[in-house]
Each structure stands twice: as structure tokens, then as C-alpha cells.
Short mmCIF file of C-alpha atoms in Angstrom, two decimals:
data_model
loop_
_atom_site.label_atom_id
_atom_site.label_comp_id
_atom_site.label_asym_id
_atom_site.label_seq_id
_atom_site.Cartn_x
_atom_site.Cartn_y
_atom_site.Cartn_z
CA MET A 1 128.88 59.80 186.82
CA SER A 2 129.91 62.06 189.66
CA ALA A 3 133.42 62.39 190.99
CA LEU A 4 134.66 60.27 193.88
CA ILE A 5 135.16 63.31 196.10
CA GLU A 6 133.22 66.50 195.47
CA VAL A 7 134.03 69.65 197.39
CA ARG A 8 131.75 72.65 196.93
CA ASP A 9 132.19 76.19 198.28
CA LEU A 10 133.83 74.87 201.39
CA GLU A 11 134.34 77.36 204.20
CA ARG A 12 135.82 76.94 207.62
CA ARG A 13 135.94 79.88 209.94
CA TYR A 14 137.29 79.74 213.46
CA ALA A 15 135.04 82.33 215.06
CA ARG A 16 136.85 82.77 218.32
CA ARG A 17 140.09 83.77 216.67
CA ASP A 18 138.35 85.28 213.65
CA VAL A 19 140.38 83.11 211.29
CA HIS A 20 139.03 82.26 207.88
CA ALA A 21 140.94 79.03 207.30
CA LEU A 22 139.07 78.06 204.14
CA ARG A 23 137.05 80.42 201.97
CA GLY A 24 135.01 78.97 199.18
CA VAL A 25 137.05 76.00 198.02
CA SER A 26 135.61 73.79 195.27
CA PHE A 27 137.15 70.89 193.40
CA ASP A 28 136.57 67.29 192.29
CA VAL A 29 138.79 64.28 192.75
CA GLU A 30 138.09 61.55 190.21
CA ALA A 31 138.56 57.90 191.02
CA GLY A 32 142.13 56.82 190.32
CA GLN A 33 143.48 60.35 190.34
CA ARG A 34 146.62 61.35 192.20
CA PHE A 35 145.51 64.72 193.47
CA GLY A 36 148.08 67.01 195.04
CA VAL A 37 147.42 70.00 197.28
CA VAL A 38 150.33 72.39 197.76
CA GLY A 39 150.53 75.47 199.91
CA GLU A 40 152.60 77.13 202.59
CA SER A 41 151.79 77.23 206.27
CA GLY A 42 148.50 78.99 206.87
CA SER A 43 147.17 78.17 203.41
CA GLY A 44 144.42 75.93 204.78
CA LYS A 45 145.88 72.56 203.72
CA SER A 46 145.48 70.95 207.13
CA THR A 47 141.95 72.29 207.60
CA LEU A 48 141.10 70.81 204.22
CA VAL A 49 142.54 67.43 205.22
CA ARG A 50 140.40 67.39 208.37
CA LEU A 51 137.26 68.21 206.40
CA LEU A 52 137.96 65.62 203.69
CA ALA A 53 138.29 63.00 206.40
CA ALA A 54 135.18 64.31 208.23
CA LEU A 55 137.23 64.94 211.34
CA ASP A 56 135.85 68.47 211.47
CA ARG A 57 132.75 70.25 210.16
CA PRO A 58 132.73 73.15 207.70
CA THR A 59 130.99 76.42 208.53
CA ALA A 60 129.56 76.42 204.99
CA GLY A 61 129.73 74.31 201.84
CA THR A 62 129.68 70.56 201.29
CA VAL A 63 131.96 67.56 200.95
CA SER A 64 130.59 64.47 199.22
CA PHE A 65 132.22 61.08 199.06
CA GLN A 66 130.92 58.64 196.44
CA GLY A 67 127.93 60.91 196.05
CA ARG A 68 127.07 60.94 199.78
CA ARG A 69 127.40 64.05 201.93
CA ILE A 70 129.90 63.54 204.72
CA ASP A 71 130.16 67.07 206.08
CA ASP A 72 126.91 67.02 208.10
CA GLN A 73 126.80 63.41 209.27
CA PRO A 74 127.19 62.18 212.84
CA GLU A 75 130.15 59.88 213.45
CA ARG A 76 127.94 56.76 213.68
CA ARG A 77 126.90 57.25 210.04
CA LEU A 78 130.43 57.67 208.74
CA GLY A 79 131.41 54.02 209.02
CA PHE A 80 131.66 53.63 205.25
CA LEU A 81 134.05 56.58 205.02
CA ARG A 82 136.28 55.25 207.80
CA SER A 83 137.06 52.10 205.84
CA GLU A 84 137.03 53.66 202.37
CA LEU A 85 139.33 56.59 203.20
CA GLN A 86 142.50 56.19 205.21
CA ILE A 87 145.05 58.76 206.31
CA VAL A 88 148.84 58.70 206.45
CA PHE A 89 150.11 61.44 208.75
CA GLN A 90 153.30 63.47 208.74
CA ASP A 91 154.84 62.33 211.97
CA PRO A 92 155.08 58.54 212.05
CA MET A 93 156.11 58.56 215.72
CA GLY A 94 153.19 60.66 216.86
CA SER A 95 150.67 58.59 214.95
CA LEU A 96 151.77 55.12 216.11
CA ASP A 97 150.92 54.03 219.67
CA PRO A 98 154.33 53.39 221.29
CA ARG A 99 152.95 50.62 223.50
CA MET A 100 151.37 48.56 220.75
CA ARG A 101 153.10 45.87 218.73
CA ILE A 102 153.21 46.43 214.98
CA ARG A 103 150.80 43.52 214.35
CA ASP A 104 148.22 45.21 216.58
CA ILE A 105 148.78 48.63 215.03
CA VAL A 106 148.39 47.30 211.52
CA SER A 107 145.33 45.16 212.27
CA GLU A 108 143.58 47.79 214.43
CA PRO A 109 141.50 49.20 211.54
CA LEU A 110 140.24 45.64 210.85
CA GLY A 111 138.77 45.31 214.30
CA HIS A 112 140.23 41.85 214.77
CA ARG A 113 143.59 40.09 214.61
CA ASP A 114 144.51 38.69 211.24
CA PRO A 115 148.13 37.47 211.13
CA ALA A 116 147.92 36.49 207.47
CA ARG A 117 146.65 39.93 206.44
CA VAL A 118 149.31 41.65 208.59
CA ALA A 119 152.06 39.58 206.94
CA GLU A 120 150.69 40.43 203.53
CA LEU A 121 150.55 44.17 204.35
CA LEU A 122 154.06 44.25 205.82
CA ASP A 123 155.34 42.53 202.72
CA ALA A 124 153.53 45.06 200.52
CA VAL A 125 155.32 47.95 202.23
CA GLY A 126 158.71 46.23 202.17
CA LEU A 127 159.03 45.20 205.82
CA PRO A 128 160.04 41.72 207.02
CA ALA A 129 157.40 39.51 208.64
CA GLU A 130 159.35 39.60 211.96
CA ALA A 131 158.44 43.28 212.24
CA ALA A 132 154.98 42.23 213.41
CA MET A 133 156.16 41.42 216.94
CA ARG A 134 158.13 44.62 217.49
CA TYR A 135 157.28 48.07 218.82
CA PRO A 136 157.40 51.40 216.93
CA HIS A 137 160.54 52.71 218.71
CA GLN A 138 162.52 49.83 217.24
CA PHE A 139 162.16 51.27 213.75
CA SER A 140 163.69 54.18 211.84
CA GLY A 141 161.54 57.09 210.67
CA GLY A 142 161.21 55.67 207.17
CA GLN A 143 160.24 52.25 208.47
CA ARG A 144 157.66 53.80 210.78
CA GLN A 145 156.12 55.57 207.83
CA ARG A 146 155.96 52.18 206.07
CA ILE A 147 154.08 50.86 209.11
CA SER A 148 151.62 53.80 208.91
CA ILE A 149 151.06 52.99 205.26
CA ALA A 150 150.49 49.29 206.01
CA ARG A 151 147.91 50.26 208.65
CA ALA A 152 146.19 52.63 206.21
CA LEU A 153 145.94 49.87 203.60
CA ALA A 154 144.55 47.30 206.05
CA PRO A 155 140.82 47.89 205.47
CA SER A 156 141.42 47.95 201.66
CA PRO A 157 140.47 51.63 201.27
CA ARG A 158 139.75 53.26 197.94
CA VAL A 159 141.29 56.57 198.94
CA LEU A 160 144.59 57.30 200.64
CA LEU A 161 144.82 60.76 202.17
CA ALA A 162 148.49 61.55 202.78
CA ASP A 163 149.21 64.66 204.86
CA GLU A 164 152.88 65.65 204.42
CA PRO A 165 153.90 61.97 204.61
CA VAL A 166 157.58 62.58 203.82
CA SER A 167 158.24 65.98 205.35
CA ALA A 168 159.88 64.54 208.46
CA LEU A 169 162.16 62.15 206.54
CA ASP A 170 165.70 62.31 205.20
CA VAL A 171 166.03 62.75 201.43
CA SER A 172 167.05 59.21 200.53
CA VAL A 173 164.28 57.76 202.68
CA ARG A 174 161.87 60.32 201.24
CA ALA A 175 162.50 59.03 197.72
CA GLN A 176 161.88 55.44 198.86
CA ILE A 177 158.59 56.27 200.57
CA LEU A 178 157.37 58.29 197.57
CA ASP A 179 158.17 55.42 195.24
CA LEU A 180 156.46 53.01 197.60
CA LEU A 181 153.32 55.19 197.64
CA ALA A 182 153.32 55.48 193.85
CA ARG A 183 153.69 51.72 193.48
CA LEU A 184 150.93 50.90 195.98
CA VAL A 185 148.55 53.42 194.42
CA ALA A 186 149.08 51.74 191.05
CA GLU A 187 148.92 48.18 192.38
CA TYR A 188 145.77 48.62 194.47
CA SER A 189 144.11 51.11 192.07
CA LEU A 190 143.89 53.69 194.84
CA THR A 191 142.88 57.30 194.62
CA LEU A 192 145.52 59.45 196.27
CA VAL A 193 145.06 62.85 197.85
CA PHE A 194 148.51 64.12 198.66
CA VAL A 195 149.01 67.26 200.71
CA SER A 196 152.44 68.86 200.91
CA HIS A 197 154.30 72.14 201.14
CA ASP A 198 156.95 70.70 198.81
CA LEU A 199 156.30 71.34 195.13
CA GLY A 200 158.92 68.86 193.98
CA VAL A 201 157.38 66.05 195.98
CA VAL A 202 153.89 66.76 194.61
CA ARG A 203 155.22 66.84 191.08
CA HIS A 204 156.85 63.48 191.67
CA VAL A 205 153.69 61.63 192.75
CA CYS A 206 150.64 63.51 191.48
CA ASP A 207 148.96 63.99 188.13
CA ARG A 208 146.71 66.86 189.23
CA VAL A 209 147.46 69.69 191.61
CA ALA A 210 145.66 72.47 193.47
CA VAL A 211 147.75 75.40 194.70
CA MET A 212 146.41 76.99 197.88
CA ARG A 213 147.02 80.33 199.50
CA ARG A 214 145.22 81.88 202.48
CA GLY A 215 142.30 79.49 202.36
CA GLU A 216 141.72 79.65 198.63
CA ILE A 217 142.71 77.59 195.61
CA VAL A 218 144.55 80.03 193.36
CA GLU A 219 145.27 77.55 190.60
CA ILE A 220 144.24 74.00 189.76
CA GLY A 221 145.21 71.85 186.81
CA ASP A 222 147.27 68.99 185.46
CA VAL A 223 150.68 68.82 187.11
CA GLU A 224 152.69 69.31 183.93
CA GLU A 225 150.63 72.34 182.93
CA VAL A 226 150.79 74.03 186.31
CA TYR A 227 154.53 73.45 186.70
CA GLU A 228 155.49 74.24 183.12
CA ALA A 229 153.13 77.15 182.50
CA PRO A 230 151.80 78.46 185.82
CA LYS A 231 148.97 80.92 185.29
CA HIS A 232 148.74 82.49 188.72
CA GLU A 233 151.32 84.94 190.01
CA TYR A 234 151.56 83.09 193.34
CA THR A 235 152.27 79.73 191.67
CA ARG A 236 155.11 81.38 189.74
CA GLU A 237 156.42 82.86 192.98
CA LEU A 238 156.33 79.46 194.71
CA LEU A 239 158.07 77.71 191.83
CA ALA A 240 160.76 80.37 191.69
CA ALA A 241 161.37 80.19 195.44
CA ALA A 242 161.60 76.40 195.65
CA PRO A 243 165.21 75.23 195.67
CA ASN A 244 165.72 73.50 192.36
CA LEU A 245 168.59 71.05 192.30
CA ARG A 246 168.54 70.66 188.53
CA ALA A 247 168.76 74.40 187.93
CA GLU A 248 171.57 74.71 190.50
CA LEU A 249 173.50 71.84 188.94
CA ALA A 250 173.05 73.33 185.48
CA ARG A 251 174.38 76.63 186.81
CA LEU A 252 177.38 74.89 188.43
CA LYS A 253 178.14 73.05 185.20
CA GLY A 254 177.80 76.32 183.31
CA ASP A 255 180.41 77.84 185.63
CA SER A 256 182.86 75.13 184.74
CA ASP A 257 182.50 75.81 181.04
CA ALA A 258 183.05 79.51 181.51
CA MET B 1 192.63 79.72 208.37
CA THR B 2 189.62 81.00 210.26
CA LEU B 3 188.63 77.54 211.40
CA ALA B 4 190.83 74.46 211.46
CA VAL B 5 189.32 71.21 212.70
CA GLN B 6 191.72 68.30 213.04
CA HIS B 7 190.99 64.70 213.99
CA LEU B 8 187.81 65.68 215.77
CA ARG B 9 186.21 62.77 217.57
CA VAL B 10 183.05 62.74 219.70
CA ALA B 11 182.41 59.34 221.29
CA ASP B 12 181.67 57.05 218.35
CA LEU B 13 179.42 59.57 216.68
CA VAL B 14 181.99 61.81 215.03
CA ARG B 15 185.13 60.00 213.89
CA ASP B 16 188.35 61.63 212.80
CA VAL B 17 186.79 64.66 211.16
CA SER B 18 189.23 67.20 209.72
CA PHE B 19 188.50 70.28 207.62
CA GLU B 20 189.43 73.93 207.31
CA ILE B 21 187.51 77.06 206.47
CA GLY B 22 189.32 80.20 205.34
CA ALA B 23 188.21 83.80 205.83
CA GLY B 24 185.24 84.63 203.62
CA GLU B 25 184.73 81.01 202.60
CA ARG B 26 181.22 79.52 202.54
CA VAL B 27 181.33 75.83 203.27
CA GLY B 28 178.39 73.43 203.32
CA LEU B 29 178.15 70.35 205.53
CA ILE B 30 175.64 67.85 204.20
CA GLY B 31 174.47 64.47 205.41
CA GLU B 32 171.38 62.84 206.87
CA SER B 33 170.08 62.80 210.41
CA GLY B 34 172.46 60.89 212.64
CA SER B 35 175.45 61.51 210.39
CA GLY B 36 177.14 63.75 212.96
CA LYS B 37 176.68 67.15 211.27
CA SER B 38 175.17 68.88 214.26
CA LEU B 39 177.57 67.33 216.76
CA THR B 40 180.45 68.63 214.65
CA ALA B 41 178.95 72.12 214.81
CA LEU B 42 178.28 71.89 218.54
CA SER B 43 181.87 70.77 219.16
CA VAL B 44 183.10 73.90 217.41
CA MET B 45 180.73 76.06 219.46
CA GLY B 46 181.69 74.31 222.70
CA LEU B 47 178.04 73.43 223.24
CA LEU B 48 178.20 69.63 223.38
CA PRO B 49 175.88 68.02 225.91
CA ASP B 50 177.58 67.24 229.24
CA GLU B 51 177.83 63.50 228.64
CA LEU B 52 179.84 63.97 225.44
CA THR B 53 183.39 65.21 225.12
CA ALA B 54 185.28 66.05 221.96
CA SER B 55 188.90 65.15 221.34
CA GLY B 56 191.25 66.27 218.59
CA SER B 57 191.72 69.92 217.78
CA VAL B 58 189.44 72.81 216.86
CA ARG B 59 191.24 76.09 216.22
CA LEU B 60 189.54 79.41 215.56
CA ASN B 61 191.94 82.04 214.26
CA GLY B 62 194.75 79.91 215.68
CA LYS B 63 193.27 79.54 219.17
CA GLU B 64 192.49 76.08 220.46
CA LEU B 65 188.83 75.75 221.46
CA LEU B 66 188.72 72.18 222.75
CA GLY B 67 189.52 72.16 226.43
CA ALA B 68 189.41 75.96 226.64
CA SER B 69 187.83 77.38 229.79
CA GLU B 70 184.21 78.47 229.68
CA LYS B 71 185.41 82.04 230.20
CA ASP B 72 187.65 81.93 227.11
CA LEU B 73 184.95 80.25 225.09
CA SER B 74 182.45 82.86 226.12
CA ARG B 75 184.80 85.61 224.98
CA LEU B 76 185.24 83.83 221.65
CA ARG B 77 181.50 83.43 221.19
CA GLY B 78 181.22 87.16 221.70
CA ASN B 79 183.92 88.10 219.24
CA GLY B 80 184.52 85.37 216.79
CA LEU B 81 181.82 82.81 216.69
CA SER B 82 178.07 82.69 216.43
CA MET B 83 175.39 80.27 215.44
CA VAL B 84 171.90 80.19 213.93
CA PHE B 85 169.80 77.23 214.97
CA GLN B 86 167.04 75.44 213.11
CA GLU B 87 164.08 76.37 215.25
CA PRO B 88 163.91 80.13 215.94
CA MET B 89 161.14 79.84 218.52
CA THR B 90 163.28 77.77 220.86
CA ALA B 91 166.36 79.89 220.19
CA LEU B 92 164.56 83.07 221.30
CA ASN B 93 163.45 84.01 224.78
CA PRO B 94 159.63 84.15 224.67
CA VAL B 95 159.32 86.78 227.40
CA MET B 96 161.92 89.26 226.17
CA ARG B 97 161.27 91.90 223.52
CA VAL B 98 163.25 91.12 220.38
CA GLY B 99 165.03 94.46 220.48
CA ARG B 100 166.51 93.57 223.83
CA GLN B 101 167.43 90.10 222.58
CA VAL B 102 169.38 91.25 219.54
CA THR B 103 171.55 93.52 221.68
CA GLU B 104 172.07 90.87 224.34
CA PRO B 105 175.46 89.80 222.90
CA PHE B 106 176.75 93.30 223.69
CA ARG B 107 175.55 93.18 227.30
CA VAL B 108 176.76 89.62 227.89
CA HIS B 109 180.19 90.39 226.49
CA GLY B 110 180.42 93.91 227.92
CA ARG B 111 180.76 95.66 224.61
CA ARG B 112 179.09 98.54 222.90
CA GLY B 113 177.55 98.09 219.51
CA ARG B 114 174.86 99.12 217.10
CA SER B 115 171.35 99.83 218.34
CA ALA B 116 168.60 97.23 218.27
CA GLU B 117 166.71 99.27 215.70
CA GLU B 118 169.73 99.31 213.41
CA LEU B 119 170.42 95.59 213.78
CA LEU B 120 166.81 94.69 213.08
CA ALA B 121 166.56 97.06 210.12
CA ALA B 122 169.61 95.33 208.60
CA VAL B 123 167.65 92.06 208.44
CA GLY B 124 164.55 93.74 207.04
CA LEU B 125 162.63 94.17 210.29
CA PRO B 126 162.52 97.90 211.01
CA GLY B 127 160.20 98.97 213.80
CA THR B 128 159.89 95.57 215.46
CA ALA B 129 162.18 96.12 218.45
CA ARG B 130 159.26 96.21 220.90
CA ALA B 131 157.64 92.99 219.63
CA TYR B 132 157.77 89.67 221.45
CA PRO B 133 158.76 86.53 219.50
CA HIS B 134 155.21 85.10 219.45
CA GLN B 135 154.02 88.21 217.61
CA LEU B 136 156.34 87.45 214.70
CA SER B 137 156.09 84.85 211.94
CA GLY B 138 158.59 81.99 211.66
CA GLY B 139 160.58 83.79 208.99
CA GLN B 140 160.65 87.01 211.01
CA ARG B 141 161.85 85.11 214.08
CA GLN B 142 164.66 83.57 212.07
CA ARG B 143 165.61 87.09 210.93
CA VAL B 144 165.83 88.12 214.58
CA VAL B 145 168.09 85.14 215.32
CA LEU B 146 170.25 86.08 212.36
CA ALA B 147 170.43 89.72 213.51
CA MET B 148 171.60 88.49 216.90
CA ALA B 149 174.20 86.18 215.37
CA LEU B 150 175.56 88.94 213.15
CA ALA B 151 175.52 91.64 215.85
CA THR B 152 179.11 90.94 216.87
CA ASP B 153 180.50 90.64 213.31
CA PRO B 154 181.60 87.04 213.85
CA SER B 155 184.59 85.69 211.97
CA LEU B 156 182.74 82.37 211.78
CA LEU B 157 178.99 81.93 211.48
CA ILE B 158 177.54 78.44 211.86
CA CYS B 159 174.03 77.86 210.49
CA ASP B 160 172.43 74.54 211.44
CA GLU B 161 169.50 73.87 209.07
CA PRO B 162 168.42 77.52 209.35
CA THR B 163 165.56 77.23 206.86
CA THR B 164 164.30 73.69 207.38
CA ALA B 165 161.33 74.82 209.48
CA LEU B 166 160.32 77.56 207.04
CA ASP B 167 158.06 77.85 203.98
CA VAL B 168 159.78 77.88 200.59
CA THR B 169 159.18 81.54 199.81
CA VAL B 170 160.43 82.51 203.28
CA GLN B 171 163.37 80.14 202.93
CA ALA B 172 164.40 81.91 199.72
CA GLN B 173 164.31 85.26 201.56
CA ILE B 174 166.37 84.01 204.50
CA LEU B 175 168.98 82.43 202.22
CA ALA B 176 169.27 85.67 200.26
CA LEU B 177 169.62 87.53 203.55
CA ILE B 178 172.39 85.23 204.79
CA ARG B 179 174.24 85.68 201.50
CA SER B 180 173.89 89.46 201.51
CA SER B 181 174.33 90.31 205.18
CA LEU B 182 177.29 88.11 206.08
CA PRO B 183 180.43 90.28 206.05
CA ALA B 184 182.70 89.37 203.13
CA GLU B 185 185.56 88.36 205.44
CA SER B 186 183.37 86.10 207.62
CA ALA B 187 183.57 82.33 207.21
CA LEU B 188 180.35 80.33 207.00
CA LEU B 189 179.69 76.73 207.96
CA PHE B 190 176.26 75.86 206.62
CA ILE B 191 174.64 72.61 207.70
CA THR B 192 171.79 71.26 205.62
CA HIS B 193 170.35 68.10 204.13
CA ASP B 194 169.12 69.98 201.07
CA LEU B 195 171.54 69.75 198.16
CA ALA B 196 169.81 72.51 196.19
CA VAL B 197 170.24 74.88 199.13
CA VAL B 198 173.89 74.00 199.55
CA ALA B 199 174.46 74.55 195.83
CA SER B 200 172.95 78.01 196.02
CA VAL B 201 174.83 79.15 199.15
CA CYS B 202 178.20 77.40 199.37
CA GLU B 203 181.30 77.24 197.23
CA ARG B 204 182.76 74.21 198.99
CA VAL B 205 181.01 71.21 200.50
CA LEU B 206 181.73 68.39 202.97
CA VAL B 207 179.67 65.20 202.85
CA MET B 208 179.22 63.35 206.12
CA LEU B 209 178.10 59.76 206.61
CA ASP B 210 178.06 57.84 209.89
CA GLY B 211 180.36 60.29 211.66
CA GLU B 212 182.95 60.58 208.92
CA ILE B 213 183.58 62.98 206.08
CA VAL B 214 183.38 60.75 203.02
CA GLU B 215 183.82 63.39 200.35
CA HIS B 216 184.81 67.03 200.13
CA GLY B 217 185.63 69.50 197.41
CA SER B 218 184.18 72.42 195.51
CA THR B 219 180.39 72.39 195.37
CA ARG B 220 180.66 72.09 191.63
CA SER B 221 182.88 69.01 191.63
CA VAL B 222 181.08 67.23 194.48
CA LEU B 223 177.59 67.79 193.08
CA THR B 224 178.28 67.42 189.36
CA ALA B 225 180.95 64.71 189.53
CA PRO B 226 180.49 62.92 192.87
CA LYS B 227 183.18 60.39 193.68
CA HIS B 228 181.75 58.62 196.72
CA GLU B 229 178.93 56.19 196.22
CA TYR B 230 176.96 57.76 199.08
CA THR B 231 177.09 61.23 197.48
CA ARG B 232 175.79 59.73 194.25
CA ARG B 233 172.93 58.06 196.11
CA LEU B 234 172.10 61.31 197.88
CA LEU B 235 172.01 63.15 194.56
CA ASP B 236 169.77 60.52 192.98
CA ALA B 237 167.38 60.59 195.91
CA SER B 238 167.27 64.40 195.90
CA ASP B 239 166.53 64.72 192.22
CA LEU B 240 162.83 63.97 192.19
CA GLU B 241 162.45 65.25 188.65
CA ALA B 242 164.64 62.47 187.30
CA VAL B 243 162.11 59.83 188.29
CA GLY B 244 159.20 62.20 187.75
CA GLY B 245 158.50 60.58 184.40
CA SER B 246 157.89 57.21 185.97
CA ARG B 247 154.92 58.44 187.96
CA GLY B 248 152.74 55.54 188.90
CA ALA B 249 154.98 53.08 187.18
CA ARG B 250 157.20 50.72 189.09
CA PRO B 251 160.16 52.52 190.63
CA PRO B 252 163.60 51.84 189.22
CA ALA B 253 165.19 48.71 190.66
CA GLY B 254 166.82 49.33 193.99
CA ALA B 255 164.97 52.61 194.54
CA TRP B 256 163.19 51.22 197.53
CA GLY B 257 162.97 48.18 199.75
CA SER B 258 166.43 46.93 200.47
CA ALA B 259 168.19 50.30 200.52
CA PRO B 260 170.51 50.08 203.49
CA GLU B 261 170.13 53.44 205.21
CA ASP B 262 166.42 53.05 205.76
CA GLY B 263 166.92 49.75 207.51
CA ALA B 264 170.19 50.12 209.29
CA ARG B 265 169.52 53.08 211.49
CA ARG B 266 168.32 52.86 215.10
#
């Protein structure tokens, strides 16, 4: 039984600027996994997202989805992928058409209007049914991200590809959206690929994580292992640099005892 | 007091905000987008958009800033007051070499000061004076902005989310740089939404919600024994590790859905 997503020796080079965005990346995502990808800007995360969604073609290597190659197929043969894999983007304003009503945004992937399905999806993401008749600008950032998630769920995908879905949100809203994602992934038995620069966020939602730097995966493993006992120097560096509220609070409490 | 803000009000967006910052004190201002953090900072800087006016009192070293003439304010910005913004690319002039930009405060305010090379070396960027902003990374650009802000040895430095646009490893470097390069007698007002950052930089903290300061005190007391319900909620939401164990399971009751701040805004 092969993995749901298989990535082998993936390379993406942008010849004109001589940038090697991805160099020999290989990994598997099993069905039902919550797979995190962390890295800083320039690590190749976004290039990887585009290749996983077949929105771009690699210069070498392969991406297979359910055993079928998707990296060398023309768009007309990617229909199965378009319904099986859905993306939630970082900026919920930029990815929702400002002139469309929410009911049309959410039902667009279905190809037809389906008020019952829209109501069901809005309910699943915690929005009232009245939201269907409104426009994106009438919602807060967190609510817009809920709308993006409802749209992504519309065609009943197996895989949700989330590209920095909470990076533009306030902390309290961030926690709500992460919990919503975790709940939906469990309820609908989804496979989640979650890309973020934020180690804490990845730890919160994922069970497996790949750490990227300059187009390569430097470490991959179960979340607890990687966070508790990082093997690669760069992972240790990242973990040390990330602001850690718990450690800071412990230090502050320590001060008060002293 | 270096900075004394009393009954500051900006339209309905900042309401009756009062606080003080003494010489050498590092004070954090936390809150979410729309809470009025940035407007408070801009009122102090005298940089509010034209359609907004501030009332109340803002005193820097005893001098009233609200209602002061542009000429007086300009002199103060040269001597007493500077600011680091969130996005270094928009804060820098894209067609001016960074060396010329960091010494601009001296030219604008008709003073003499340290050389560009010296200012840039102090923020860890020796030999970059002839570079243009686009040739530098985001972290390097923010160092340039910081060099510019520190050029005049300000008695008050305001940082508005200075590391939000940066990678974590770069953020750690910039925070360390702010801590180490700010003169000991300078006051710092540090605006952020990240509680871990505020805990690592500031000794005192103000919590803003809907235009008001709802809690203030030492960083230790506010973050380890929060009194206001909003501060507690903010802490819960920020501590992702606490719910980390429930991965995939149903979130704790009330963690999502009907939480007011996601629904109430805009």
C-alpha cells in the first residue's frame, strides 16, 4: 500500500534568476496524517505547496497522489486532484472574491448552487446560515478564514493543504481557527498538510513534521521527537529562537521566588 | 517621567488612555488589531492621520506634545523621540543608499553626529553604507531602521511590531539588538501582540482592548497572575502547548465558535 502523497527527489530551479528553490526533497504523507512543514522565508515551503497542488511543474523529481503522477500532467487530466485536494491560503481577503456572495464562494468548487450543502458547510465552520447572503468585506479576518475553510471542504476533499492559514490572524482568533481545523480533520477523516513558519502552531496541529531550509528537508520525524530531541543543528537553532511563552513565564515566576 | 500620557482620546478609537514611562523603563503595549495600540503610538509621535485628532495630554520630558507646532514636534523627533515601524521596506527610501538614510536625522535636524559607517556597524552591518534597501534582507533592513532610530540617542524609542514581519531566527537577533543597543537611560514603548516577546523584552506591560487599557502592571504580575478576563483569554489563546495534548480531539468547550472577539469586529 503506497502513501497518499509521494514526493521523490523533487527539484525546482528558477533558471532566469538562478534560484534553486527545492533541491532533492523526498517524503511520504500517509492517509490521515497531519503533516507539518516548517521553515523560514526562502526555505522552499511555498514552492513545495505549489508543486503538491500541481500549480507548478518541478524541474526534476516526481509527485504522486494516490499512486498517480501529478507533476507531468496537463490541467485537463488533473480533475481528480482538484476535488480531492483543496487549499486554504494565508490571506483570507486576497483569496475570496470581494464581489461574490458567500454562498457563491462556498459552492463554487461544486460547479452548481447547493443551498443545503452551503448551510451545512457554514454550520461546520461555526458561521450562521445568514452569512450565505453576505460579502467577504462584511466579515472579520477569522471569519473570512472560516469561509475559506468551508469552500475548501465543499467538494469533500481527502486532503487539506493549508499554507500559513493563521499567520495573518490575531492570537485569540488563531487558536480558534487551529482548533476548528483540528476538529474538522478528525470529523471528516482528512489528511492535512500544514505549512507554516511558526513552530508552535505546527506542534499544535500536526503529528509529523518536516523542517526545511534552503530548499532541503533537514529533519523529518514525529512531532514530539523533533521538538523534544531535535537531531539537526538548524532545528535546534529554530526552536531556541522561537519565542516560548511557557519558558518566559517560568522565568518570570522564577524571578518572583528569588 | 520621560513620557506621561493622560486621558488620551482619539475619536472613539482610543478612550481615556493614561500611562507613564520613566527613564530607562521598557514598557510593552499588547492587544489585538483594532485595539488602539498603534493609534496610541502615533498620537505620541504626532503622526496621526489628518482626519483624526488626539485630545488629553502627552508630555515628553515635561513638554506637551499634543497641539504643539510641527516645528516643535520636528525638533522633538530629532532629539527625544524616534520610532521603528513594522515593515522596514516601507519605512526606508528605496532609492537612497542606506548610509545616507541612517544619517538623515542629522541633516534634517541640523546636527552633527556619528558617521554612517559607525551607526551601521553598531547594529551589526559594517560595510553596507553603499547598499540600497532592496539589496538587503528583511532583518538587515530592520537593522538599518533601528540604526536610524537610535542615531539621535532618543530619550523615548517606540517600536511598533518591529519583528512581526521577520523570521523567528532573525526576530531573535533583532530583539537582542534592541535590548543591547538601546541606551540605558532611554525609555522604550514596545508594541506587540506576542506575549512571549513582551515577556522577553519588557519589565512592565499595558494591555489594551477596544481603545482602553484594561490591565497594567509588571510583566511578571500581568502574565503570571492576570486580573482582567481579557488578559487571561489572551494568555490561554497564546499558549498553544497547553492544548497541544488534545491534538485532533475536540477542542475544549468555548475554545472556538461563539468566542466574542472573532464575531464582533468589523
